[in-house]
């Protein structure tokens, strides 16, 4: 997802640019480890490292200030969402529902008229979806997000969660639209939802950031009930993502906090369940692109996101 153009809210309670997320986590994690009970092992994927236990979550009391398209179905396929859902097994998250939203769709490149259709996001109207970005070598954001989503689904299912994807390998040729992506999470009554993305900024801009929903009460949108729990979810995901991947907080958004609050994203505005976006890195930066195209790194990214979600759900 690119940040050229759209407005977004500045991070709340800005911190200095010395990477406060990193400093805060360095102080919090050792203490949290002492009180954390090792729970059911979470294994790595085919390209990732095996883990025998999940690291400690960021404590709920922690205060981190938020401040080559793949083959797709036939071009005539309707873009109605057909989310993939598989029931969870036994484990600490049995009974919990997580919706994972892999950003964009490989077919969007061939369906610009359809994805440019305006939809209501509460505050205003925006395009149904966008093409997303890609690395300079042509590895698309849509391909990246689906790969991480599959890895994340496997990890969460091993914890007993039921995981639903807003799109999967058998999805329609384009979309779904951002309003439909939000509805999938709402209809599922998800306990947590996350939209996975990678940015398309300038070379030299690197790092991850988590996008939190701002307070919106307009039209069909009312995020007020989910702002608090979404913030909690975002803090936990950011902390675990940082520890697992070593990817620094963004050096070009969020003043080094790793958080951005926005009120112009339909996927957040229309959500009635706790939800955040994560931009895992910048596909246009050479250093980040080398990570994003690595299967082993994508496994660590999924691991970090999973641990953040598990931490949130075990405390909720």
Tab-separated table of C-alpha atoms in Angstrom, residues 44-290:
chain	number	residue	atom	x	y	z
A	44	UNK	CA	7.674	-22.843	11.864
A	45	UNK	CA	6.703	-23.252	8.231
A	46	UNK	CA	8.733	-24.907	5.521
A	47	UNK	CA	11.089	-21.950	5.251
A	48	UNK	CA	11.035	-20.836	8.865
A	49	UNK	CA	12.645	-21.695	12.159
A	50	UNK	CA	10.986	-24.129	14.537
A	51	UNK	CA	9.880	-22.677	17.866
A	52	UNK	CA	9.318	-24.717	20.991
A	53	UNK	CA	7.447	-21.957	22.797
A	54	UNK	CA	6.000	-18.532	22.100
A	55	UNK	CA	7.919	-15.591	23.571
A	56	UNK	CA	6.326	-13.304	26.122
A	57	UNK	CA	3.723	-10.794	24.967
A	58	UNK	CA	3.976	-7.100	25.571
A	59	UNK	CA	2.073	-6.684	28.877
A	60	UNK	CA	-1.439	-5.241	28.625
A	61	UNK	CA	-0.334	-2.448	30.935
A	62	UNK	CA	2.522	-1.446	28.635
A	63	UNK	CA	2.285	2.070	27.259
A	64	UNK	CA	3.709	2.444	23.796
A	65	UNK	CA	2.435	5.674	22.323
A	66	UNK	CA	0.794	5.174	18.946
A	67	UNK	CA	1.697	7.989	17.433
A	68	UNK	CA	4.619	-10.607	-11.666
A	69	UNK	CA	0.935	-10.964	-10.703
A	70	UNK	CA	0.031	-14.564	-10.001
A	71	UNK	CA	-2.480	-16.554	-12.011
A	72	UNK	CA	-6.056	-15.796	-11.018
A	73	UNK	CA	-9.557	-17.007	-11.956
A	74	UNK	CA	-11.130	-15.987	-15.251
A	75	UNK	CA	-11.572	-12.288	-15.879
A	76	UNK	CA	-15.347	-12.612	-15.839
A	77	UNK	CA	-15.382	-13.856	-12.247
A	78	UNK	CA	-17.497	-11.751	-9.915
A	79	UNK	CA	-15.596	-9.912	-7.202
A	80	UNK	CA	-17.892	-10.941	-4.363
A	81	UNK	CA	-15.908	-12.144	-1.375
A	82	UNK	CA	-15.577	-15.878	-0.833
A	83	UNK	CA	-13.530	-15.957	2.366
A	84	UNK	CA	-11.675	-19.098	3.250
A	85	UNK	CA	-12.601	-20.495	6.674
A	86	UNK	CA	-11.294	-23.543	8.502
A	87	UNK	CA	-12.326	-24.525	12.016
A	88	UNK	CA	-9.640	-24.474	14.659
A	89	UNK	CA	-8.559	-27.467	16.679
A	90	UNK	CA	-7.817	-27.875	20.341
A	91	UNK	CA	-5.572	-25.367	22.057
A	92	UNK	CA	-5.646	-22.220	24.169
A	93	UNK	CA	-7.462	-20.264	21.442
A	94	UNK	CA	-10.234	-22.804	20.882
A	95	UNK	CA	-13.456	-20.873	20.281
A	96	UNK	CA	-11.657	-17.700	19.167
A	97	UNK	CA	-12.145	-16.368	15.631
A	98	UNK	CA	-9.454	-14.419	13.778
A	99	UNK	CA	-10.001	-12.772	10.388
A	100	UNK	CA	-6.871	-12.287	8.297
A	101	UNK	CA	-7.120	-9.847	5.406
A	102	UNK	CA	-4.345	-10.232	2.782
A	103	UNK	CA	-4.222	-6.829	1.123
A	104	UNK	CA	-5.130	-6.329	-2.543
A	105	UNK	CA	-5.489	-9.071	-5.196
A	106	UNK	CA	-3.159	-10.103	-8.067
A	107	UNK	CA	-6.028	-9.621	-10.524
A	108	UNK	CA	-6.554	-5.980	-9.594
A	109	UNK	CA	-3.959	-4.986	-12.193
A	110	UNK	CA	-6.312	-6.235	-14.920
A	111	UNK	CA	-9.496	-4.811	-13.417
A	112	UNK	CA	-8.747	-1.156	-12.807
A	113	UNK	CA	-12.271	-0.027	-13.753
A	114	UNK	CA	-13.822	-2.350	-11.188
A	115	UNK	CA	-11.470	-1.506	-8.358
A	116	UNK	CA	-11.757	2.232	-9.050
A	117	UNK	CA	-15.493	2.077	-8.302
A	118	UNK	CA	-16.265	4.274	-5.299
A	119	UNK	CA	-17.598	2.721	-2.098
A	120	UNK	CA	-18.830	4.301	1.125
A	121	UNK	CA	-16.288	4.193	3.969
A	122	UNK	CA	-18.321	6.241	6.421
A	123	UNK	CA	-16.335	9.467	6.328
A	124	UNK	CA	-16.420	9.729	2.536
A	125	UNK	CA	-16.237	7.571	-0.580
A	126	UNK	CA	-13.068	5.901	-1.838
A	127	UNK	CA	-12.044	3.391	-4.483
A	128	UNK	CA	-13.114	-0.217	-3.979
A	129	UNK	CA	-9.486	-1.353	-3.803
A	130	UNK	CA	-6.081	-0.574	-5.310
A	131	UNK	CA	-3.485	-2.586	-7.169
A	132	UNK	CA	-0.994	-2.449	-4.315
A	133	UNK	CA	2.720	-2.084	-4.900
A	134	UNK	CA	5.621	-4.401	-5.770
A	135	UNK	CA	9.366	-4.710	-5.467
A	136	UNK	CA	11.508	-3.378	-8.307
A	137	UNK	CA	11.894	-7.007	-9.446
A	138	UNK	CA	8.123	-7.493	-9.735
A	139	UNK	CA	7.239	-9.379	-6.529
A	140	UNK	CA	3.778	-8.003	-5.823
A	141	UNK	CA	2.303	-6.884	-2.562
A	142	UNK	CA	-0.735	-9.090	-3.219
A	143	UNK	CA	1.521	-12.140	-3.541
A	144	UNK	CA	3.420	-11.208	-0.387
A	145	UNK	CA	0.334	-10.625	1.723
A	146	UNK	CA	-1.299	-13.923	0.777
A	147	UNK	CA	1.869	-15.852	1.561
A	148	UNK	CA	2.149	-14.267	5.021
A	149	UNK	CA	-1.576	-14.816	5.581
A	150	UNK	CA	-1.253	-18.550	4.851
A	151	UNK	CA	1.674	-18.852	7.260
A	152	UNK	CA	-0.224	-16.887	9.896
A	153	UNK	CA	-3.318	-19.044	9.492
A	154	UNK	CA	-1.275	-22.200	10.091
A	155	UNK	CA	0.262	-20.786	13.263
A	156	UNK	CA	-3.046	-19.589	14.686
A	157	UNK	CA	-4.834	-22.840	13.869
A	158	UNK	CA	-2.162	-24.701	15.831
A	159	UNK	CA	-3.232	-22.600	18.804
A	160	UNK	CA	-6.847	-23.701	18.291
A	161	UNK	CA	-8.235	-20.555	16.635
A	162	UNK	CA	-10.715	-20.553	13.781
A	163	UNK	CA	-9.162	-18.457	11.010
A	164	UNK	CA	-11.000	-16.840	8.107
A	165	UNK	CA	-9.276	-15.183	5.153
A	166	UNK	CA	-10.935	-12.378	3.213
A	167	UNK	CA	-9.396	-13.805	0.046
A	168	UNK	CA	-7.505	-16.986	-0.747
A	169	UNK	CA	-5.940	-18.711	-3.745
A	170	UNK	CA	-9.411	-19.483	-5.129
A	171	UNK	CA	-10.665	-15.899	-4.721
A	172	UNK	CA	-12.429	-14.010	-7.535
A	173	UNK	CA	-10.383	-12.156	-10.136
A	174	UNK	CA	-10.331	-8.854	-8.247
A	175	UNK	CA	-11.146	-7.350	-4.893
A	176	UNK	CA	-12.947	-7.802	-2.591
A	177	UNK	CA	-13.701	-4.151	-2.001
A	178	UNK	CA	-12.554	-2.571	1.240
A	179	UNK	CA	-16.093	-2.340	2.633
A	180	UNK	CA	-16.648	-6.046	1.990
A	181	UNK	CA	-13.342	-6.905	3.675
A	182	UNK	CA	-14.589	-5.139	6.796
A	183	UNK	CA	-17.968	-6.901	6.595
A	184	UNK	CA	-16.285	-10.303	6.526
A	185	UNK	CA	-14.723	-9.631	9.911
A	186	UNK	CA	-17.947	-8.165	11.286
A	187	UNK	CA	-20.107	-11.056	10.082
A	188	UNK	CA	-17.664	-13.552	11.575
A	189	UNK	CA	-17.811	-11.640	14.879
A	190	UNK	CA	-14.053	-11.916	14.924
A	191	UNK	CA	-12.243	-11.615	18.208
A	192	UNK	CA	-9.396	-9.971	16.293
A	193	UNK	CA	-8.778	-8.951	12.684
A	194	UNK	CA	-5.642	-7.878	10.878
A	195	UNK	CA	-5.008	-6.555	7.386
A	196	UNK	CA	-1.566	-7.423	6.029
A	197	UNK	CA	0.241	-5.039	3.696
A	198	UNK	CA	3.655	-3.842	2.507
A	199	UNK	CA	4.325	-0.233	1.620
A	200	UNK	CA	5.476	1.385	-1.629
A	201	UNK	CA	7.456	4.411	-0.496
A	202	UNK	CA	10.793	5.806	-1.716
A	203	UNK	CA	14.086	3.947	-1.506
A	204	UNK	CA	15.732	4.734	1.824
A	205	UNK	CA	12.386	4.781	3.613
A	206	UNK	CA	12.225	1.528	5.495
A	207	UNK	CA	10.737	-0.202	8.503
A	208	UNK	CA	7.312	-1.468	9.579
A	209	UNK	CA	4.383	0.366	11.090
A	210	UNK	CA	1.034	-0.622	12.528
A	211	UNK	CA	-2.013	1.424	11.524
A	212	UNK	CA	-4.556	1.995	14.288
A	213	UNK	CA	-8.161	3.113	13.750
A	214	UNK	CA	-8.915	6.670	14.776
A	215	UNK	CA	-12.221	7.618	16.339
A	216	UNK	CA	-14.831	7.893	13.584
A	217	UNK	CA	-18.563	8.398	13.960
A	218	UNK	CA	-20.009	9.255	10.567
A	219	UNK	CA	-22.416	7.584	8.195
A	220	UNK	CA	-22.063	3.808	8.440
A	221	UNK	CA	-18.856	4.081	10.445
A	222	UNK	CA	-18.530	4.060	14.228
A	223	UNK	CA	-15.119	2.978	15.457
A	224	UNK	CA	-15.508	4.315	18.984
A	225	UNK	CA	-16.100	0.893	20.592
A	226	UNK	CA	-13.043	-0.654	18.926
A	227	UNK	CA	-10.434	2.098	19.249
A	228	UNK	CA	-9.253	0.910	22.671
A	229	UNK	CA	-9.012	-2.831	22.000
A	230	UNK	CA	-7.534	-2.188	18.550
A	231	UNK	CA	-4.800	-0.094	20.160
A	232	UNK	CA	-4.060	-2.970	22.543
A	233	UNK	CA	-3.977	-5.453	19.662
A	234	UNK	CA	-1.675	-3.173	17.668
A	235	UNK	CA	0.787	-2.672	20.530
A	236	UNK	CA	1.108	-6.420	21.046
A	237	UNK	CA	1.548	-7.146	17.347
A	238	UNK	CA	4.160	-4.398	16.944
A	239	UNK	CA	6.227	-5.585	19.897
A	240	UNK	CA	6.296	-9.208	18.823
A	241	UNK	CA	6.862	-8.345	15.155
A	242	UNK	CA	9.866	-6.234	16.092
A	243	UNK	CA	11.359	-8.970	18.244
A	244	UNK	CA	10.803	-11.793	15.747
A	245	UNK	CA	11.881	-10.023	12.552
A	246	UNK	CA	14.365	-7.399	13.710
A	247	UNK	CA	12.669	-5.002	11.282
A	248	UNK	CA	12.885	-1.484	12.743
A	249	UNK	CA	9.902	0.826	13.185
A	250	UNK	CA	9.331	3.061	10.169
A	251	UNK	CA	11.836	5.888	9.705
A	252	UNK	CA	9.427	7.902	7.548
A	253	UNK	CA	6.053	7.645	9.315
A	254	UNK	CA	5.073	7.724	12.965
A	255	UNK	CA	8.118	9.589	14.318
A	256	UNK	CA	9.892	6.316	15.071
A	257	UNK	CA	7.051	4.926	17.194
A	258	UNK	CA	5.953	2.264	14.705
A	259	UNK	CA	2.340	3.514	14.940
A	260	UNK	CA	0.120	5.640	12.719
A	261	UNK	CA	-3.527	6.487	13.406
A	262	UNK	CA	-5.789	6.895	10.388
A	263	UNK	CA	-9.433	7.707	9.734
A	264	UNK	CA	-9.442	7.371	5.931
A	265	UNK	CA	-9.283	3.580	5.556
A	266	UNK	CA	-12.556	1.778	4.923
A	267	UNK	CA	-11.196	-1.495	6.274
A	268	UNK	CA	-10.810	0.181	9.685
A	269	UNK	CA	-13.660	2.706	9.599
A	270	UNK	CA	-16.285	0.059	8.891
A	271	UNK	CA	-14.961	-2.559	11.284
A	272	UNK	CA	-17.006	-3.401	14.379
A	273	UNK	CA	-14.342	-5.783	15.724
A	274	UNK	CA	-10.815	-5.017	16.989
A	275	UNK	CA	-8.699	-4.535	13.887
A	276	UNK	CA	-5.357	-3.098	12.764
A	277	UNK	CA	-3.292	-2.926	9.595
A	278	UNK	CA	0.389	-3.796	9.474
A	279	UNK	CA	2.743	-2.495	6.795
A	280	UNK	CA	5.515	-5.085	7.122
A	281	UNK	CA	8.144	-3.052	5.275
A	282	UNK	CA	8.754	-0.962	2.184
A	283	UNK	CA	8.885	-2.985	-1.026
A	284	UNK	CA	10.651	-0.148	-2.869
A	285	UNK	CA	13.581	-0.029	-0.479
A	286	UNK	CA	16.402	-2.417	-1.405
A	287	UNK	CA	17.077	-3.544	2.164
A	288	UNK	CA	13.438	-4.148	3.003
A	289	UNK	CA	12.793	-5.811	-0.361
A	290	UNK	CA	15.542	-8.353	0.354
